[in-house]
């Protein structure tokens, strides 16, 4: 699925700018700087397809990428971002409208930094996904920055946090976009969704 052409389709700033709901999509949500854009690049094997950067708040639109399968949707981060408050609030409203109102959204991958585990702002997004009945799956990112022992501990913390979320898909995927860990697993998961 990711061997074929992958292209940037459009950046969306309002719900009425979303492409027609004529095929399935999966999205990548998570706190600012967690590694959403980098993960899309790793999945597609295109280093600069989605713009990644060390500045939290890099992705400011809902970015659609076409594949031979579902759309891949790169979302603006939530939580802290280096942008004016009014701007951040506008993205947050769009993000929430998207996550609760996109009929073709097949699964939301919620990215959690392996160094940090599930934070309060993550829990709020997970609760929104529960209410919207959007199945979500946690992807741990930046595993290369964490020892094996600490990875195991974070996986346990996340498992505990997921227990109270009915929309959670139980399998947690540990990834490193830098080293490639978990990327093939995630590709296979996405392939089963279509
Ligand atoms: P926003 O668009 O700002 O919300 O950020 P994002 O979630 O899209 O994060 P992005 O992919 O831009 O990555 C943020 C920073 O983390 C960049 O400096 C990346 O190089 C780095 N990063 C992302 N994934 C990994 C990883 O697996 N390992 C390591 N070591 N660094 C990573
Ligand atoms: Mg981004």
mmCIF file of N, CA, C and O and ligand atoms in Angstrom, residues 28-42 50-61 63 74-78 80-82 91 111 113 115 140-145 175-181 183, ligand 1:
data_model
loop_
_atom_site.group_PDB
_atom_site.id
_atom_site.type_symbol
_atom_site.label_atom_id
_atom_site.label_comp_id
_atom_site.label_asym_id
_atom_site.label_seq_id
_atom_site.Cartn_x
_atom_site.Cartn_y
_atom_site.Cartn_z
ATOM 1 N N UNK A 28 -3.474 10.851 12.521
ATOM 2 C CA UNK A 28 -2.397 10.801 13.503
ATOM 3 C C UNK A 28 -2.554 12.017 14.405
ATOM 4 O O UNK A 28 -2.367 13.159 13.957
ATOM 5 N N UNK A 29 -2.941 11.761 15.645
ATOM 6 C CA UNK A 29 -3.187 12.834 16.605
ATOM 7 C C UNK A 29 -2.174 12.716 17.733
ATOM 8 O O UNK A 29 -1.589 11.653 17.960
ATOM 9 N N UNK A 30 -1.968 13.779 18.451
ATOM 10 C CA UNK A 30 -1.059 13.720 19.587
ATOM 11 C C UNK A 30 -0.578 15.101 19.957
ATOM 12 O O UNK A 30 -0.776 16.068 19.210
ATOM 13 N N UNK A 31 0.065 15.175 21.109
ATOM 14 C CA UNK A 31 0.565 16.458 21.589
ATOM 15 C C UNK A 31 1.559 17.046 20.587
ATOM 16 O O UNK A 31 2.191 16.320 19.824
ATOM 17 N N UNK A 32 1.718 18.362 20.653
ATOM 18 C CA UNK A 32 2.688 19.042 19.804
ATOM 19 C C UNK A 32 4.045 18.383 19.977
ATOM 20 O O UNK A 32 4.444 18.090 21.111
ATOM 21 N N UNK A 33 4.722 18.137 18.856
ATOM 22 C CA UNK A 33 6.095 17.639 18.893
ATOM 23 C C UNK A 33 6.243 16.147 19.219
ATOM 24 O O UNK A 33 7.357 15.648 19.371
ATOM 25 N N UNK A 34 5.125 15.422 19.317
ATOM 26 C CA UNK A 34 5.219 14.008 19.695
ATOM 27 C C UNK A 34 5.820 13.150 18.574
ATOM 28 O O UNK A 34 6.326 12.044 18.816
ATOM 29 N N UNK A 35 5.729 13.672 17.325
ATOM 30 C CA UNK A 35 6.304 12.915 16.215
ATOM 31 C C UNK A 35 5.302 12.451 15.168
ATOM 32 O O UNK A 35 5.555 11.478 14.454
ATOM 33 N N UNK A 36 4.174 13.165 15.035
ATOM 34 C CA UNK A 36 3.134 12.764 14.073
ATOM 35 C C UNK A 36 3.637 12.848 12.628
ATOM 36 O O UNK A 36 3.501 11.895 11.853
ATOM 37 N N UNK A 37 4.199 13.995 12.283
ATOM 38 C CA UNK A 37 4.642 14.179 10.894
ATOM 39 C C UNK A 37 5.800 13.237 10.571
ATOM 40 O O UNK A 37 5.852 12.637 9.486
ATOM 41 N N UNK A 38 6.694 13.060 11.530
ATOM 42 C CA UNK A 38 7.827 12.138 11.326
ATOM 43 C C UNK A 38 7.340 10.709 11.113
ATOM 44 O O UNK A 38 7.923 9.956 10.324
ATOM 45 N N UNK A 39 6.271 10.337 11.820
ATOM 46 C CA UNK A 39 5.749 8.974 11.681
ATOM 47 C C UNK A 39 5.166 8.773 10.283
ATOM 48 O O UNK A 39 5.367 7.713 9.665
ATOM 49 N N UNK A 40 4.464 9.775 9.766
ATOM 50 C CA UNK A 40 3.920 9.665 8.404
ATOM 51 C C UNK A 40 5.066 9.530 7.399
ATOM 52 O O UNK A 40 5.014 8.708 6.477
ATOM 53 N N UNK A 41 6.120 10.279 7.609
ATOM 54 C CA UNK A 41 7.281 10.158 6.719
ATOM 55 C C UNK A 41 7.890 8.758 6.812
ATOM 56 O O UNK A 41 8.249 8.162 5.792
ATOM 57 N N UNK A 42 7.995 8.222 8.019
ATOM 58 C CA UNK A 42 8.575 6.878 8.180
ATOM 59 C C UNK A 42 7.681 5.821 7.525
ATOM 60 O O UNK A 42 8.165 4.914 6.842
ATOM 61 N N UNK A 50 5.761 14.985 4.964
ATOM 62 C CA UNK A 50 5.095 15.807 5.982
ATOM 63 C C UNK A 50 6.176 16.641 6.660
ATOM 64 O O UNK A 50 7.258 16.139 6.939
ATOM 65 N N UNK A 51 5.874 17.907 6.913
ATOM 66 C CA UNK A 51 6.903 18.777 7.490
ATOM 67 C C UNK A 51 7.045 18.525 8.982
ATOM 68 O O UNK A 51 6.121 18.716 9.750
ATOM 69 N N UNK A 52 8.243 18.081 9.361
ATOM 70 C CA UNK A 52 8.537 17.820 10.767
ATOM 71 C C UNK A 52 9.514 18.885 11.241
ATOM 72 O O UNK A 52 10.278 19.439 10.444
ATOM 73 N N UNK A 53 9.470 19.192 12.512
ATOM 74 C CA UNK A 53 10.393 20.191 13.030
ATOM 75 C C UNK A 53 10.456 20.130 14.531
ATOM 76 O O UNK A 53 9.561 19.599 15.188
ATOM 77 N N UNK A 54 11.507 20.686 15.061
ATOM 78 C CA UNK A 54 11.685 20.681 16.503
ATOM 79 C C UNK A 54 10.847 21.750 17.199
ATOM 80 O O UNK A 54 10.782 21.803 18.405
ATOM 81 N N UNK A 55 10.178 22.606 16.408
ATOM 82 C CA UNK A 55 9.344 23.652 16.998
ATOM 83 C C UNK A 55 7.929 23.123 17.212
ATOM 84 O O UNK A 55 7.251 22.797 16.244
ATOM 85 N N UNK A 56 7.468 22.997 18.475
ATOM 86 C CA UNK A 56 6.118 22.481 18.700
ATOM 87 C C UNK A 56 5.097 23.386 18.019
ATOM 88 O O UNK A 56 5.159 24.608 18.160
ATOM 89 N N UNK A 57 4.193 22.810 17.268
ATOM 90 C CA UNK A 57 3.211 23.613 16.549
ATOM 91 C C UNK A 57 3.563 23.756 15.081
ATOM 92 O O UNK A 57 3.041 24.621 14.387
ATOM 93 N N UNK A 58 4.400 22.885 14.588
ATOM 94 C CA UNK A 58 4.811 22.946 13.179
ATOM 95 C C UNK A 58 3.615 22.733 12.258
ATOM 96 O O UNK A 58 3.398 23.476 11.311
ATOM 97 N N UNK A 59 2.853 21.690 12.508
ATOM 98 C CA UNK A 59 1.729 21.372 11.623
ATOM 99 C C UNK A 59 0.519 22.185 12.075
ATOM 100 O O UNK A 59 0.060 22.038 13.200
ATOM 101 N N UNK A 60 0.045 23.077 11.176
ATOM 102 C CA UNK A 60 -0.995 24.018 11.587
ATOM 103 C C UNK A 60 -2.302 23.808 10.831
ATOM 104 O O UNK A 60 -3.252 24.547 11.008
ATOM 105 N N UNK A 61 -2.328 22.814 9.961
ATOM 106 C CA UNK A 61 -3.519 22.528 9.183
ATOM 107 C C UNK A 61 -3.765 21.035 9.263
ATOM 108 O O UNK A 61 -2.892 20.295 9.705
ATOM 109 N N UNK A 63 -3.562 18.039 7.287
ATOM 110 C CA UNK A 63 -2.905 17.731 6.014
ATOM 111 C C UNK A 63 -3.283 16.336 5.526
ATOM 112 O O UNK A 63 -3.111 15.351 6.248
ATOM 113 N N UNK A 74 -2.521 14.041 8.717
ATOM 114 C CA UNK A 74 -1.589 14.599 9.712
ATOM 115 C C UNK A 74 -2.286 15.770 10.400
ATOM 116 O O UNK A 74 -2.720 16.713 9.727
ATOM 117 N N UNK A 75 -2.403 15.698 11.705
ATOM 118 C CA UNK A 75 -3.165 16.717 12.440
ATOM 119 C C UNK A 75 -2.239 17.687 13.165
ATOM 120 O O UNK A 75 -1.113 17.341 13.522
ATOM 121 N N UNK A 76 -2.744 18.897 13.416
ATOM 122 C CA UNK A 76 -1.997 19.808 14.286
ATOM 123 C C UNK A 76 -1.931 19.196 15.688
ATOM 124 O O UNK A 76 -2.833 18.465 16.095
ATOM 125 N N UNK A 77 -0.877 19.508 16.398
ATOM 126 C CA UNK A 77 -0.734 18.965 17.748
ATOM 127 C C UNK A 77 -1.654 19.663 18.735
ATOM 128 O O UNK A 77 -2.150 20.747 18.471
ATOM 129 N N UNK A 78 -1.889 19.024 19.860
ATOM 130 C CA UNK A 78 -2.613 19.693 20.939
ATOM 131 C C UNK A 78 -1.652 19.878 22.104
ATOM 132 O O UNK A 78 -0.561 19.320 22.119
ATOM 133 N N UNK A 80 0.774 22.301 24.420
ATOM 134 C CA UNK A 80 1.679 23.422 24.191
ATOM 135 C C UNK A 80 2.104 23.531 22.736
ATOM 136 O O UNK A 80 2.453 22.560 22.100
ATOM 137 N N UNK A 81 2.062 24.729 22.185
ATOM 138 C CA UNK A 81 2.580 24.972 20.840
ATOM 139 C C UNK A 81 3.146 26.385 20.795
ATOM 140 O O UNK A 81 2.638 27.284 21.455
ATOM 141 N N UNK A 82 4.191 26.558 20.012
ATOM 142 C CA UNK A 82 4.778 27.889 19.878
ATOM 143 C C UNK A 82 4.047 28.673 18.801
ATOM 144 O O UNK A 82 4.504 28.813 17.682
ATOM 145 N N UNK A 91 -7.009 26.048 15.893
ATOM 146 C CA UNK A 91 -6.666 24.668 15.482
ATOM 147 C C UNK A 91 -7.358 23.661 16.384
ATOM 148 O O UNK A 91 -7.747 22.597 15.946
ATOM 149 N N UNK A 111 -0.755 9.366 19.249
ATOM 150 C CA UNK A 111 0.674 9.201 19.521
ATOM 151 C C UNK A 111 1.014 9.727 20.910
ATOM 152 O O UNK A 111 0.561 10.808 21.306
ATOM 153 N N UNK A 113 4.398 10.098 23.524
ATOM 154 C CA UNK A 113 5.857 10.052 23.639
ATOM 155 C C UNK A 113 6.247 9.001 24.687
ATOM 156 O O UNK A 113 5.763 9.051 25.821
ATOM 157 N N UNK A 115 8.737 8.708 26.364
ATOM 158 C CA UNK A 115 9.387 9.283 27.554
ATOM 159 C C UNK A 115 8.367 9.827 28.542
ATOM 160 O O UNK A 115 8.679 9.986 29.726
ATOM 161 N N UNK A 140 3.196 4.526 20.617
ATOM 162 C CA UNK A 140 4.265 5.156 21.398
ATOM 163 C C UNK A 140 5.361 5.587 20.432
ATOM 164 O O UNK A 140 5.755 4.822 19.544
ATOM 165 N N UNK A 141 5.850 6.813 20.597
ATOM 166 C CA UNK A 141 6.860 7.357 19.674
ATOM 167 C C UNK A 141 8.202 7.554 20.374
ATOM 168 O O UNK A 141 8.286 7.540 21.600
ATOM 169 N N UNK A 142 9.225 7.745 19.561
ATOM 170 C CA UNK A 142 10.578 8.054 20.042
ATOM 171 C C UNK A 142 11.113 6.992 21.006
ATOM 172 O O UNK A 142 11.810 7.301 21.973
ATOM 173 N N UNK A 143 10.772 5.730 20.723
ATOM 174 C CA UNK A 143 11.215 4.620 21.566
ATOM 175 C C UNK A 143 12.741 4.574 21.661
ATOM 176 O O UNK A 143 13.291 4.106 22.652
ATOM 177 N N UNK A 144 13.407 5.090 20.619
ATOM 178 C CA UNK A 144 14.887 5.079 20.632
ATOM 179 C C UNK A 144 15.477 5.900 21.770
ATOM 180 O O UNK A 144 16.648 5.749 22.108
ATOM 181 N N UNK A 145 14.668 6.776 22.363
ATOM 182 C CA UNK A 145 15.179 7.626 23.437
ATOM 183 C C UNK A 145 15.002 7.014 24.824
ATOM 184 O O UNK A 145 15.335 7.661 25.829
ATOM 185 N N UNK A 175 7.066 2.545 18.602
ATOM 186 C CA UNK A 175 7.743 2.916 17.356
ATOM 187 C C UNK A 175 8.921 3.864 17.572
ATOM 188 O O UNK A 175 8.999 4.567 18.572
ATOM 189 N N UNK A 176 9.787 3.853 16.578
ATOM 190 C CA UNK A 176 10.806 4.895 16.441
ATOM 191 C C UNK A 176 10.872 5.261 14.963
ATOM 192 O O UNK A 176 11.255 4.429 14.140
ATOM 193 N N UNK A 177 10.486 6.480 14.650
ATOM 194 C CA UNK A 177 10.579 6.920 13.251
ATOM 195 C C UNK A 177 12.034 7.068 12.852
ATOM 196 O O UNK A 177 12.390 6.948 11.685
ATOM 197 N N UNK A 178 12.844 7.338 13.836
ATOM 198 C CA UNK A 178 14.287 7.514 13.628
ATOM 199 C C UNK A 178 14.952 6.190 13.245
ATOM 200 O O UNK A 178 15.684 6.108 12.276
ATOM 201 N N UNK A 179 14.653 5.133 14.016
ATOM 202 C CA UNK A 179 15.319 3.837 13.806
ATOM 203 C C UNK A 179 14.479 2.851 12.989
ATOM 204 O O UNK A 179 14.986 1.806 12.574
ATOM 205 N N UNK A 180 13.199 3.152 12.841
ATOM 206 C CA UNK A 180 12.336 2.261 12.059
ATOM 207 C C UNK A 180 11.587 1.212 12.863
ATOM 208 O O UNK A 180 10.792 0.455 12.307
ATOM 209 N N UNK A 181 11.801 1.167 14.166
ATOM 210 C CA UNK A 181 11.102 0.170 14.991
ATOM 211 C C UNK A 181 9.583 0.347 14.890
ATOM 212 O O UNK A 181 9.095 1.485 14.967
ATOM 213 N N UNK A 183 7.539 0.276 12.564
ATOM 214 C CA UNK A 183 6.951 0.922 11.384
ATOM 215 C C UNK A 183 6.255 -0.111 10.488
ATOM 216 O O UNK A 183 5.133 0.094 10.038
HETATM 217 P P1 LIG B 1 3.644 19.249 15.540
HETATM 218 O O1 LIG B 1 3.302 19.249 14.087
HETATM 219 O O2 LIG B 1 4.387 20.471 15.954
HETATM 220 O O3 LIG B 1 2.489 18.956 16.418
HETATM 221 O O4 LIG B 1 4.735 18.093 15.805
HETATM 222 P P2 LIG B 1 4.733 16.561 15.310
HETATM 223 O O5 LIG B 1 3.980 15.730 16.279
HETATM 224 O O6 LIG B 1 4.337 16.466 13.878
HETATM 225 O O7 LIG B 1 6.263 16.194 15.496
HETATM 226 P P3 LIG B 1 7.408 16.110 14.381
HETATM 227 O O8 LIG B 1 7.217 14.908 13.530
HETATM 228 O O9 LIG B 1 7.524 17.431 13.732
HETATM 229 O O10 LIG B 1 8.696 15.788 15.299
HETATM 230 C C1 LIG B 1 9.071 16.634 16.360
HETATM 231 C C2 LIG B 1 10.539 16.419 16.659
HETATM 232 O O11 LIG B 1 10.750 15.101 17.189
HETATM 233 C C3 LIG B 1 11.458 16.531 15.433
HETATM 234 O O12 LIG B 1 12.640 17.183 15.823
HETATM 235 C C4 LIG B 1 11.712 15.083 15.053
HETATM 236 O O13 LIG B 1 12.943 14.897 14.404
HETATM 237 C C5 LIG B 1 11.720 14.397 16.423
HETATM 238 N N1 LIG B 1 11.318 12.981 16.317
HETATM 239 C C6 LIG B 1 10.194 12.513 15.754
HETATM 240 N N2 LIG B 1 10.134 11.168 15.810
HETATM 241 C C7 LIG B 1 11.265 10.759 16.438
HETATM 242 C C8 LIG B 1 11.812 9.478 16.798
HETATM 243 O O14 LIG B 1 11.240 8.410 16.553
HETATM 244 N N3 LIG B 1 13.005 9.485 17.457
HETATM 245 C C9 LIG B 1 13.665 10.632 17.753
HETATM 246 N N4 LIG B 1 14.812 10.520 18.409
HETATM 247 N N5 LIG B 1 13.196 11.852 17.399
HETATM 248 C C10 LIG B 1 12.022 11.921 16.758
#
